[in-house]
Coordinates of C-alpha atoms and ligand atoms in Angstrom, one line a residue:
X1 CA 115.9 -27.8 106.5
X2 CA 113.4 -29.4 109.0
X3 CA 111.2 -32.2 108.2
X4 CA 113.8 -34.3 106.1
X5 CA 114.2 -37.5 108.1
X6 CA 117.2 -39.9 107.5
X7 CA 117.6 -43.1 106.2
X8 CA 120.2 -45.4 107.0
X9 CA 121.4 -48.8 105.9
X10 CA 125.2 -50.6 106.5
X11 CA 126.5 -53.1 104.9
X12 CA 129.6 -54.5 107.1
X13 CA 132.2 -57.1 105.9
X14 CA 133.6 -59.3 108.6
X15 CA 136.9 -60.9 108.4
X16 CA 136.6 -64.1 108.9
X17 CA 140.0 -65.2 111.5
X18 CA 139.8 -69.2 109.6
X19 CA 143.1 -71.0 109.6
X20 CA 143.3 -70.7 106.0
X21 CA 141.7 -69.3 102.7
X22 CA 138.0 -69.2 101.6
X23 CA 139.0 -71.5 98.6
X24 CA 142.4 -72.4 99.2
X25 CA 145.0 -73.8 101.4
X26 CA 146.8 -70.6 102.4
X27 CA 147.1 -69.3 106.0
X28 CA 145.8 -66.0 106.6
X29 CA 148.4 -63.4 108.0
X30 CA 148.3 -60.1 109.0
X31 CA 151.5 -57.9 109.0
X32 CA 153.9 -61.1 107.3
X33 CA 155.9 -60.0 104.2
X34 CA 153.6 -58.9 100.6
X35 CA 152.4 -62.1 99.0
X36 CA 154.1 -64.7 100.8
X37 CA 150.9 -66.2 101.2
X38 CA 149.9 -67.1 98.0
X39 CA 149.1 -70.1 95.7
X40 CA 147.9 -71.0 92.1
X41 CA 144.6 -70.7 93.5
X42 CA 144.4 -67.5 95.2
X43 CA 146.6 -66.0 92.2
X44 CA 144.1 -67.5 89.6
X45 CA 146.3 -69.5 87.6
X46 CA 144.4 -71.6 84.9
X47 CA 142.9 -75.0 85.6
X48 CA 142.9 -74.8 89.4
X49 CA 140.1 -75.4 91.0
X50 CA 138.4 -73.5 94.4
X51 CA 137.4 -75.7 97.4
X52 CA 135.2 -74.4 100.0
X53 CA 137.1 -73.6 103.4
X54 CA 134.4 -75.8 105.8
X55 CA 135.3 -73.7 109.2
X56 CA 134.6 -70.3 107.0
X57 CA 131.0 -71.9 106.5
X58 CA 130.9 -72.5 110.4
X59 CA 131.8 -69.7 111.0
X60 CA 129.6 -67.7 108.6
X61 CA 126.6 -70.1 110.2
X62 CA 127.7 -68.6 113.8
X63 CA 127.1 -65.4 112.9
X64 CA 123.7 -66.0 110.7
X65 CA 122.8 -67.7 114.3
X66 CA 123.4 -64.7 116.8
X67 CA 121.8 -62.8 113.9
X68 CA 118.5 -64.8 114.2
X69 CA 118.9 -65.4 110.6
X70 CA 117.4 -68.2 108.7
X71 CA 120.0 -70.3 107.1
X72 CA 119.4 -71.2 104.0
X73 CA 119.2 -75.3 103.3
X74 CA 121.1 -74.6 100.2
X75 CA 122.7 -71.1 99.0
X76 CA 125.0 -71.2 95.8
X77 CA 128.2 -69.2 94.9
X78 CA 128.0 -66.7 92.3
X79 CA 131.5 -64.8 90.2
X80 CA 131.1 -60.9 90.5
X81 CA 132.8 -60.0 87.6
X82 CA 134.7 -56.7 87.2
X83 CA 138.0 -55.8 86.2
X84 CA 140.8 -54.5 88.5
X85 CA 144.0 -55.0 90.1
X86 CA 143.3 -56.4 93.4
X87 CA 141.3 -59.1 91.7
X88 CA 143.5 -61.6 89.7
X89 CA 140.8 -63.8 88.7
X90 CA 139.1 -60.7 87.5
X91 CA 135.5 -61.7 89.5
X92 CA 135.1 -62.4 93.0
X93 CA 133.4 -65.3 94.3
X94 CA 130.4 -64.2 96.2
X95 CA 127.1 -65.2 97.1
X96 CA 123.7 -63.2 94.8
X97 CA 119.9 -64.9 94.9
X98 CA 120.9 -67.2 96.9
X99 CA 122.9 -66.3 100.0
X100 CA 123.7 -68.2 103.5
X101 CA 121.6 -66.8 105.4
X102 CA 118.0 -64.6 104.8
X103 CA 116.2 -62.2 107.2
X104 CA 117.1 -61.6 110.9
X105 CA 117.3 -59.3 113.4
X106 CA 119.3 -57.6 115.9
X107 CA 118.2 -55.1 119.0
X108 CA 115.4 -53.9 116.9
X109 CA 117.2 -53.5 113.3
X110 CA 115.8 -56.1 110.8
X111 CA 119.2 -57.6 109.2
X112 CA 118.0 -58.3 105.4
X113 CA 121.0 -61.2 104.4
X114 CA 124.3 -62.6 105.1
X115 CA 127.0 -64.1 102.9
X116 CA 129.7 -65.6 102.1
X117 CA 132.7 -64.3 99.7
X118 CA 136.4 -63.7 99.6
X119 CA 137.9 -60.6 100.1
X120 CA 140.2 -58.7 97.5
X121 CA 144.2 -58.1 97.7
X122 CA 145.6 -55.3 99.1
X123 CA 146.7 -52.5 96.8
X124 CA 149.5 -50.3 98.3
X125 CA 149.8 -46.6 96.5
X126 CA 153.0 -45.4 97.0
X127 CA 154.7 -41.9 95.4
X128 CA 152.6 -39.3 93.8
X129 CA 149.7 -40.9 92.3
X130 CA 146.6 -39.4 89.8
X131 CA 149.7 -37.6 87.6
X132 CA 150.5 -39.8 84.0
X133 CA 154.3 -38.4 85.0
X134 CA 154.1 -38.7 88.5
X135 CA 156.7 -41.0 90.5
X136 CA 153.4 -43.2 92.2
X137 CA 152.6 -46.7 91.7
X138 CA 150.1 -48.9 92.6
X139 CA 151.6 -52.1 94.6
X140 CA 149.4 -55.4 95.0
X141 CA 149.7 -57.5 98.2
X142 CA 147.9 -60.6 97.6
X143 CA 148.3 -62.2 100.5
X144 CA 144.8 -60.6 101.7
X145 CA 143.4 -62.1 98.6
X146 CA 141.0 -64.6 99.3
X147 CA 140.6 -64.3 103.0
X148 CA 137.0 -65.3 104.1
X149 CA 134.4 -62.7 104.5
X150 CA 130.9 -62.6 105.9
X151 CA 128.8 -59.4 104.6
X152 CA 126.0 -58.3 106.5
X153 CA 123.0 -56.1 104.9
X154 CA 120.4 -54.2 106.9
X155 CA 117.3 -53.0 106.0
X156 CA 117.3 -49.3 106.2
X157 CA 115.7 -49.4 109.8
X158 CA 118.6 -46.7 111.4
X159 CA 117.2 -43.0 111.2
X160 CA 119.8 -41.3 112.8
X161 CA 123.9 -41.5 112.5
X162 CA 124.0 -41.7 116.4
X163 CA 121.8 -44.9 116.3
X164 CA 123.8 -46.5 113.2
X165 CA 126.9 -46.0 115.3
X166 CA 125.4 -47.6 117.9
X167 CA 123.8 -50.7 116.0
X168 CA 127.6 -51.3 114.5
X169 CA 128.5 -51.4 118.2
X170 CA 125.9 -53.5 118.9
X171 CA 126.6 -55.5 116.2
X172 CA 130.7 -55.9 117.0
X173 CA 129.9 -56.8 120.4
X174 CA 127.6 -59.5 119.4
X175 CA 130.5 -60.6 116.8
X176 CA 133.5 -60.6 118.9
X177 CA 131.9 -63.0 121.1
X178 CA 131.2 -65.5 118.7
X179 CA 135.1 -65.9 118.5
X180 CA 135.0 -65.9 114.6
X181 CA 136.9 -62.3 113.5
X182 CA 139.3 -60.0 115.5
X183 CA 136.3 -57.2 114.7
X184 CA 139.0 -54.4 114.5
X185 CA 138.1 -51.8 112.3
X186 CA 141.2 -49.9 112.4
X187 CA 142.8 -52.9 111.0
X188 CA 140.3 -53.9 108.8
X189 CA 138.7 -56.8 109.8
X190 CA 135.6 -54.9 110.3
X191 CA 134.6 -52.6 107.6
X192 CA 131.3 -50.2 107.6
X193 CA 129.6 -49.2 104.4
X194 CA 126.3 -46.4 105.4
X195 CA 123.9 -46.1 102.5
X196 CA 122.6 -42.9 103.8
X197 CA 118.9 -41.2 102.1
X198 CA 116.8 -38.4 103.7
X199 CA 112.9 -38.5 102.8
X200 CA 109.9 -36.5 103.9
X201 CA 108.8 -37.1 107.3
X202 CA 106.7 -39.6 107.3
X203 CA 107.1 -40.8 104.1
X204 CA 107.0 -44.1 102.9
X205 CA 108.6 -44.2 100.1
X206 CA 112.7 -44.0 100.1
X207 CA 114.8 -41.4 98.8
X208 CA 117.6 -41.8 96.2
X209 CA 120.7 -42.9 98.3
X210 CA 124.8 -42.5 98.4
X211 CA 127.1 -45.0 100.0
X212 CA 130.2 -43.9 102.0
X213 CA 132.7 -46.8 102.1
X214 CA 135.1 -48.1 104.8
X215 CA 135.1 -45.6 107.6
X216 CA 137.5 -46.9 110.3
X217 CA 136.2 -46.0 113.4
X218 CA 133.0 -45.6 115.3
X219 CA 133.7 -42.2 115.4
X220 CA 134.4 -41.6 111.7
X221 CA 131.6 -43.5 110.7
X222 CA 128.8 -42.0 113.0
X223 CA 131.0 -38.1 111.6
X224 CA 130.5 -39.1 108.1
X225 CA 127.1 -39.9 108.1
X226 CA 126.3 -36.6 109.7
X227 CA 128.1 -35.0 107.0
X228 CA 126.4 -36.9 104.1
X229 CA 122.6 -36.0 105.7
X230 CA 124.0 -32.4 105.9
X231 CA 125.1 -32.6 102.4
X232 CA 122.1 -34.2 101.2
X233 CA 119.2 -31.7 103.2
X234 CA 121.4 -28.4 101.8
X235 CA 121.2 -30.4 98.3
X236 CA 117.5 -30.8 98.6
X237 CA 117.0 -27.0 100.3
X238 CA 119.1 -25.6 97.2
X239 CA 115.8 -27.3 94.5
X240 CA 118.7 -30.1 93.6
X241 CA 118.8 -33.4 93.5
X242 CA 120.6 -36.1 95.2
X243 CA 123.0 -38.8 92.8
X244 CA 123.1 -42.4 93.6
X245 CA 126.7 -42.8 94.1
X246 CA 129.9 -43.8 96.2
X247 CA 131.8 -41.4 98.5
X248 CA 134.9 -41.4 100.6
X249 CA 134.8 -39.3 103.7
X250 CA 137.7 -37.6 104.8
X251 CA 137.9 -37.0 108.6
X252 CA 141.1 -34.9 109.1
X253 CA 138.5 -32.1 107.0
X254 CA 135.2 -33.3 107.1
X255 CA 135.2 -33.6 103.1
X256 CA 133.2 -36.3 100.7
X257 CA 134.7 -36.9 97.5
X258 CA 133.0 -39.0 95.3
X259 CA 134.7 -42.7 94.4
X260 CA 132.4 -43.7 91.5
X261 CA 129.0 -43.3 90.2
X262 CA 127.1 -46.0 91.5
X263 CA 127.5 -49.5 89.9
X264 CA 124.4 -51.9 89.6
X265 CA 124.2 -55.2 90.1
X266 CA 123.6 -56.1 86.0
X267 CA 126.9 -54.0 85.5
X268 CA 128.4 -56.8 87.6
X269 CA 127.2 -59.9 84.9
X270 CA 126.7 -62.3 87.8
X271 CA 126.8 -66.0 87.1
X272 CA 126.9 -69.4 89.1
X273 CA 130.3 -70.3 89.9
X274 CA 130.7 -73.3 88.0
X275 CA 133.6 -74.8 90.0
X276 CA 131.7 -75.2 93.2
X277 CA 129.4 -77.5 94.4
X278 CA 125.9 -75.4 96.2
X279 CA 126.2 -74.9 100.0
X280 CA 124.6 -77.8 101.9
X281 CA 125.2 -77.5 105.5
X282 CA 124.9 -80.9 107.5
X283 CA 123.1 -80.8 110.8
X284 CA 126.3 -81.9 112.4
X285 CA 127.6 -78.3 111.1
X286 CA 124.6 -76.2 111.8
X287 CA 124.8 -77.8 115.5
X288 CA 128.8 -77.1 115.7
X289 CA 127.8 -73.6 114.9
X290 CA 125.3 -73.1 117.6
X291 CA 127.0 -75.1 120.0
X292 CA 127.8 -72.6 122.9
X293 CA 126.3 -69.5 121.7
X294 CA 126.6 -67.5 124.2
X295 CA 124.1 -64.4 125.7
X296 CA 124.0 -62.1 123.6
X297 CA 125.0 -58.4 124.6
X298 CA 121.7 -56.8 123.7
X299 CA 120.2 -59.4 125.6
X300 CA 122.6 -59.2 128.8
X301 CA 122.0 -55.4 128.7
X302 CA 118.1 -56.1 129.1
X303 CA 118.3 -58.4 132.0
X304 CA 120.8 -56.3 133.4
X305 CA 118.4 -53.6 133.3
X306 CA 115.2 -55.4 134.1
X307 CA 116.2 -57.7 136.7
X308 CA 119.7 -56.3 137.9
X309 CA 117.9 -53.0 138.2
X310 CA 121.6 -51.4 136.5
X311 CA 121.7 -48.3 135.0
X312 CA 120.9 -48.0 131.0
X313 CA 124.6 -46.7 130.7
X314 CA 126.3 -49.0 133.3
X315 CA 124.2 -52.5 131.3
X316 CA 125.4 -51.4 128.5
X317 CA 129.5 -51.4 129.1
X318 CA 128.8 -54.3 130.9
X319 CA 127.3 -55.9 128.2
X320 CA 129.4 -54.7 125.3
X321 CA 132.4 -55.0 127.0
X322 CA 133.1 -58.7 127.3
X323 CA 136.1 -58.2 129.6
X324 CA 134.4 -56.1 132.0
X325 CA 131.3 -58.4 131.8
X326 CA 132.6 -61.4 133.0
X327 CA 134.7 -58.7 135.8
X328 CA 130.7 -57.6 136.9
X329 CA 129.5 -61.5 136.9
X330 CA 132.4 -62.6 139.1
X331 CA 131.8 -59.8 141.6
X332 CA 128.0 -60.7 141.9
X333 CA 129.4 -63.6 142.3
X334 CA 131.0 -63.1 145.6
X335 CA 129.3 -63.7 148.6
X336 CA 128.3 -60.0 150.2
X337 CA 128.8 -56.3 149.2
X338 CA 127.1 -53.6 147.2
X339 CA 123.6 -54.0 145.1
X340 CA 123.9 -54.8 141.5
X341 CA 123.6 -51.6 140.7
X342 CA 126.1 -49.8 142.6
X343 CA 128.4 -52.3 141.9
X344 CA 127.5 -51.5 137.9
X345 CA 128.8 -48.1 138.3
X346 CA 132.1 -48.8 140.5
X347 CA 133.1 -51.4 138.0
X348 CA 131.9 -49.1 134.7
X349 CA 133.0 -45.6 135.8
X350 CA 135.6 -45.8 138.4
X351 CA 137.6 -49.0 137.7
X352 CA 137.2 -48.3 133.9
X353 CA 138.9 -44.7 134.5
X354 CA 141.6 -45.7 136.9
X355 CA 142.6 -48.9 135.0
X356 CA 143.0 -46.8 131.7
X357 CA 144.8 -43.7 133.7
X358 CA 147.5 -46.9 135.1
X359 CA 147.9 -47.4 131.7
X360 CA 149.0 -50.6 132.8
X361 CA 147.1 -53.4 131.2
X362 CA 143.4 -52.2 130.7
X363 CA 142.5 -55.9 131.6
X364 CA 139.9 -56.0 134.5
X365 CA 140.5 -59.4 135.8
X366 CA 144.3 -59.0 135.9
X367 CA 143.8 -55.9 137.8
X368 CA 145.3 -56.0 141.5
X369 CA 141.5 -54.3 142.6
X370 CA 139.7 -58.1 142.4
X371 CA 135.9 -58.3 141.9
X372 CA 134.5 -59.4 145.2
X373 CA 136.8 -56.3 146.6
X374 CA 134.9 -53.7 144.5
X375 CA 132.1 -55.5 145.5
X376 CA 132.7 -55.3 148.8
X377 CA 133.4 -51.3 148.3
X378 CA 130.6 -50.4 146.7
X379 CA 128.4 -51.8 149.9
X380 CA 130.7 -50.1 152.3
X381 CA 129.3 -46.4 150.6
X382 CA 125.8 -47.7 149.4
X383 CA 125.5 -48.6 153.8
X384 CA 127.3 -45.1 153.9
X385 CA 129.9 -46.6 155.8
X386 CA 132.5 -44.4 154.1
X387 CA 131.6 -41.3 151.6
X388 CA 131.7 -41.7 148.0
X389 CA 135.0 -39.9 147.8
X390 CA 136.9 -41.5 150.0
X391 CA 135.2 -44.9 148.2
X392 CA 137.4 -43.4 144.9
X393 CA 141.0 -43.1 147.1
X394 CA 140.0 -47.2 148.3
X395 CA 139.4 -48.1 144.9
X396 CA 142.6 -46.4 143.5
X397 CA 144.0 -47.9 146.6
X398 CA 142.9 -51.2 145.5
X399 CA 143.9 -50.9 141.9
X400 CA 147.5 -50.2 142.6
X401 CA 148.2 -52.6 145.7
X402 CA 145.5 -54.9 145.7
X403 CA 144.0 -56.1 149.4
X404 CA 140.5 -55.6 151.3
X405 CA 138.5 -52.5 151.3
X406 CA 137.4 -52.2 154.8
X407 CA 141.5 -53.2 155.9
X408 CA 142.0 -50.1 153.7
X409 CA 139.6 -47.6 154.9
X410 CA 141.1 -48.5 158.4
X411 CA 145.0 -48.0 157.8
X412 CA 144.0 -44.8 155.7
X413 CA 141.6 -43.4 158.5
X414 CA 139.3 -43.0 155.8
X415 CA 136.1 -44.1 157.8
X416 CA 133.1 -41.6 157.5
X417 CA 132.9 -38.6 159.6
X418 CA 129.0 -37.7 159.8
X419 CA 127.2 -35.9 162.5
X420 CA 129.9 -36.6 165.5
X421 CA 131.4 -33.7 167.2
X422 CA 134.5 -34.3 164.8
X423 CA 132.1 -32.9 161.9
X424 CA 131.2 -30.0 163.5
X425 CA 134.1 -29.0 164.3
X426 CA 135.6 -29.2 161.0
X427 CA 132.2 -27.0 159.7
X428 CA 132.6 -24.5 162.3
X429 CA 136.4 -24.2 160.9
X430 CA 135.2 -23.6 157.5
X431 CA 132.3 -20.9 158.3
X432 CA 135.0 -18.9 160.0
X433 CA 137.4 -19.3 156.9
X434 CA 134.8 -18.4 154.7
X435 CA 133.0 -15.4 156.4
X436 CA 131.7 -13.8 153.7
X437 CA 130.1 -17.0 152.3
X438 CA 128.5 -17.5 155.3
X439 CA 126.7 -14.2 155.5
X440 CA 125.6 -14.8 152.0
X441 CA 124.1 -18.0 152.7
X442 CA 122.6 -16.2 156.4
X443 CA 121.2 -13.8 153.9
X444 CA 119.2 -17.1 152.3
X445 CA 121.9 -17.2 149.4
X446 CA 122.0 -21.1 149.7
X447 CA 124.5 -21.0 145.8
X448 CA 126.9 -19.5 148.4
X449 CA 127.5 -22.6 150.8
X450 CA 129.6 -24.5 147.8
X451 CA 132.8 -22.6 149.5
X452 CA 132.3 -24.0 152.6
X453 CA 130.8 -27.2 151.7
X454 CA 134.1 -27.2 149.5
X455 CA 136.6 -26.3 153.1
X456 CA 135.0 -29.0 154.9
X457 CA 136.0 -31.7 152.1
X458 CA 139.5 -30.3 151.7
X459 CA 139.5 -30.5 155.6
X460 CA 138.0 -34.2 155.9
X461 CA 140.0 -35.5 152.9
X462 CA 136.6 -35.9 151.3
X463 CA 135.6 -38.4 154.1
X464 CA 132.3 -36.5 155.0
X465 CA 128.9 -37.2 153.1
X466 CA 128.2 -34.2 150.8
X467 CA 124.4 -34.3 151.6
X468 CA 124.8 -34.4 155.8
X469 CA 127.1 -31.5 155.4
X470 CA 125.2 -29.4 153.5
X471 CA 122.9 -30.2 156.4
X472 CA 125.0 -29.1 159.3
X473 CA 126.5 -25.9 157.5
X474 CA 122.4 -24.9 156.8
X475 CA 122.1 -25.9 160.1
X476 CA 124.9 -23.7 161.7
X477 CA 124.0 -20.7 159.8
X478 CA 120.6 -20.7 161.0
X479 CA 119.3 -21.7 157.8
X480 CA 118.2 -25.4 158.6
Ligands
LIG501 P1 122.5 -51.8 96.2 O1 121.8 -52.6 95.1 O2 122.8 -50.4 95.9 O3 123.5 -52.6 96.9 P2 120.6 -52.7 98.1 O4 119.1 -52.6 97.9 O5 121.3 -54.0 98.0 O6 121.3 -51.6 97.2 O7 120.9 -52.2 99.6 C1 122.1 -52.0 100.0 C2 122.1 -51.3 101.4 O8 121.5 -50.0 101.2 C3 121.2 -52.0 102.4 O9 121.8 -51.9 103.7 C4 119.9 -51.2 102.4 O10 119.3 -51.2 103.6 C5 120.4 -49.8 102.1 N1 119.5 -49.0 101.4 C6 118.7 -49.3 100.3 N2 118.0 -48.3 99.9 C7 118.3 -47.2 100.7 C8 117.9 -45.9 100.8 N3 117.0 -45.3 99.9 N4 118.4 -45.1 101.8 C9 119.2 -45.7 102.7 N5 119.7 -46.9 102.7 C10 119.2 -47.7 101.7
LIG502 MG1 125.1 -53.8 97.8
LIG503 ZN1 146.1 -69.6 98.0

């Protein structure tokens, strides 16, 4: 059904990569042995007491900073209470009314709060589960328990599942150079909640909404969100209506289940957390968490566009892709070669595709093919010194021995051949190979010249310019 827009909202939970605990002294650990990392704390014995992890509040002010959020002078811990097994204090302490940081914004989507809390332990179902005589269990790892999180809320700005995979991009981009989480969501440390409604066009007003939890990939996330508006439009085309309520998308079949009817926030009975002390960040703190923020990527992108004159596509990699960033800035860098821009697409398309086809170490800057080399490439076929494809046999040249382009196009003869006698002799070759092509195209079928256009590169190894051939054969044939 047509005229149903969507509605999008995430929530994201970012694992903080502290030293230690949100409230207690034990390290965090990924992969060690099952609750090996615990203490009376974390495992809620009576009469210990929680103490605020310091660099977790840095850390949490980092992010509220490249968010553009306002920090708040003084936000307050609240216990979420509810009862299950990967919660042995049976609440988690979390932030309510009063959270770290208030409104932001980030390329475009208004970012409503973020908080601190501590995340919940691990359960591990093993055996046959859902069956009262099954052989399944339900194993708790707590070493997980307690580990520092930051959520993130947006307003429901995205309209689209293409944009909110985007934004998430956007927004682990922004993250992972803040140096504050390993942002992986295939290991968890970044986790994607979409609250998804569809509404009239131009409506105002906001539909009733579901929320699919923990999708671990871009992929998944951006899949399950189609599926969801899908589900809801056929709901609303079919006179029903939608439930508020939680969902689990499946990707191996494209299927929702439903987790839970929705909870509210009264079913939670929030109260202050009467073992801690409010959240008053010192100036020395807020300035520690600002201290060397660097660009951020949706800014990067935009001068890289505006003032770089680099391709929408190209800006983007560049500026999402730390590594292959800082691979772009170096070769600019360097003292001559190819225009920003043409040196945008070697590095994003061709030294992208041949580093992950080595399958060596998909590190740029380790790479054998150094930045003021691909530089230097890219000007040698932007001054059309050597064609484009022989520009792809220097650079996988480069990438598996290293050296100087030019040096390479010399030893490998790969110089380009363009209007000398040594070009027309190759085209006259190929229109007496292809004879029946070339009558065609005498004929003024010009789709016919692509088998002769396609003998001259086989002949010149790809060293002539596509366009000035196309030019000679036209011109051979009487066509030009
Ligand atoms: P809840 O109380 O269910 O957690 P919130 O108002 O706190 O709901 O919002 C949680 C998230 O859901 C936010 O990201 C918000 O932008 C998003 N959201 C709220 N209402 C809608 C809606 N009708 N459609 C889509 N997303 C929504
Ligand atoms: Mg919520
Ligand atoms: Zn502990």
């Amino acid at each position: 059904m047509s005229g149903l827009e969507a509605v999008i909202g995430l929530e994201i939970h970012v694992q903080l990569a502290t030293r230690t605990k949100m409230f207690c002294g034990c390290e965090l650990s990924f992969g060690d042995h099952a609750n090996v990392h615990t203490c009376p704390i974390c495992l809620a014995h009576p009469g210990t007491l929680p103490v605020t992890n310091e660099r977790a509040v840095i850390y949490g002010l980092r992010i509220a900073a490249a968010l553009g959020c306002e920090v708040a002078p003084r936000s307050i811990f609240h216990r979420k209470n509810y009862f299950y097994p990967d919660s042995p204090k049976a609440y988690q302490i979390s932030q309510y009314d009063f959270p770290l940081a208030g409104p932001g914004e980030l390329g475009g989507i208004r970012v409503h709060r973020a908080h601190l809390e501590e995340d919940a332990a691990k359960l591990i179902h093993v055996g046959e589960s859902g069956r009262i005589h099954g052989s399944g269990a339900s194993l708790v790892d707590f070493n997980r328990g307690g580990t520092p999180l930051v959520e993130i809320v947006t307003e429901p700005d995205l309209r689209s599942a293409a944009e909110a995979r985007e934004w998430a991009q956007l927004l682990r981009a922004t993250l992972r150079q803040l140096d504050v989480s390993n942002v992986n969501m295939e290991e968890g440390s970044l986790r994607v909640d979409a609250n998804v409604s569809v509404r009239p066009e131009g409506s105002g007003e906001l539909g009733t909404k579901s929320e699919l939890k923990n999708m671990n990939s871009f992929r998944f996330l951006e899949r399950g969100i189609e599926a969801e508006l899908e589900r809801q439009r056929e709901l609303i085309a079919a006179g029903e209506e939608v439930q508020q309520e939680t969902l689990h998308f499946d990707p191996s079949d494209g299927s929702l289940t439903p987790l839970r009817s929705k909870e509210y926030s009264h079913d939670y009975r929030y109260f202050p957390e009467p073992d801690l002390v409010p959240m008053v960040p010192t100036e020395e703190m807020l300035e520690e968490a600002r201290r060397d923020l660097p660009e951020p990527p949706a800014a990067r992108r935009e001068r890289y566009v505006s003032e770089l004159g680099v391709s929408e596509g190209a800006a983007a990699t560049l500026a999402f892709e730390p590594a292959y960033g800082e691979y772009f800035e170096r070769a600019m860098g360097a003292p001559g070669g190819g225009s920003a821009a043409a040196t945008a697409i070697w590095v994003t398309g061709e030294l992208v595709g041949s580093l992950r086809q080595a399958d060596a170490e998909e590190e740029p800057l380790a790479s054998k093919a150094t930045p003021e080399a691909v530089r230097a490439l890219a000007g040698l076929v932007e001054e059309k010194k050597i064609s484009n494809g022989a520009g792809k046999q220097v650079l996988a040249a480069l990438v598996a021995e290293g050296g100087d382009p030019a040096a390479i196009v010399e030893r490998d003869g790969l110089g380009q051949i363009s209007g000398s006698g040594e070009l027309e002799a190759i085209v006259d070759r190929a229109i007496e190979a292809e004879p029946e092509a070339a009558d065609e195209v005498r004929k003024g079928n010009p789709k016919a010249i692509g088998r002769i256009v396609g003998a001259v590169m086989k002949e010149s190894k790809g060293r002539a310019d596509g366009d000035g051939v196309q030019k000679l054969i036209l011109e051979r044939l009487g066509q030009g």
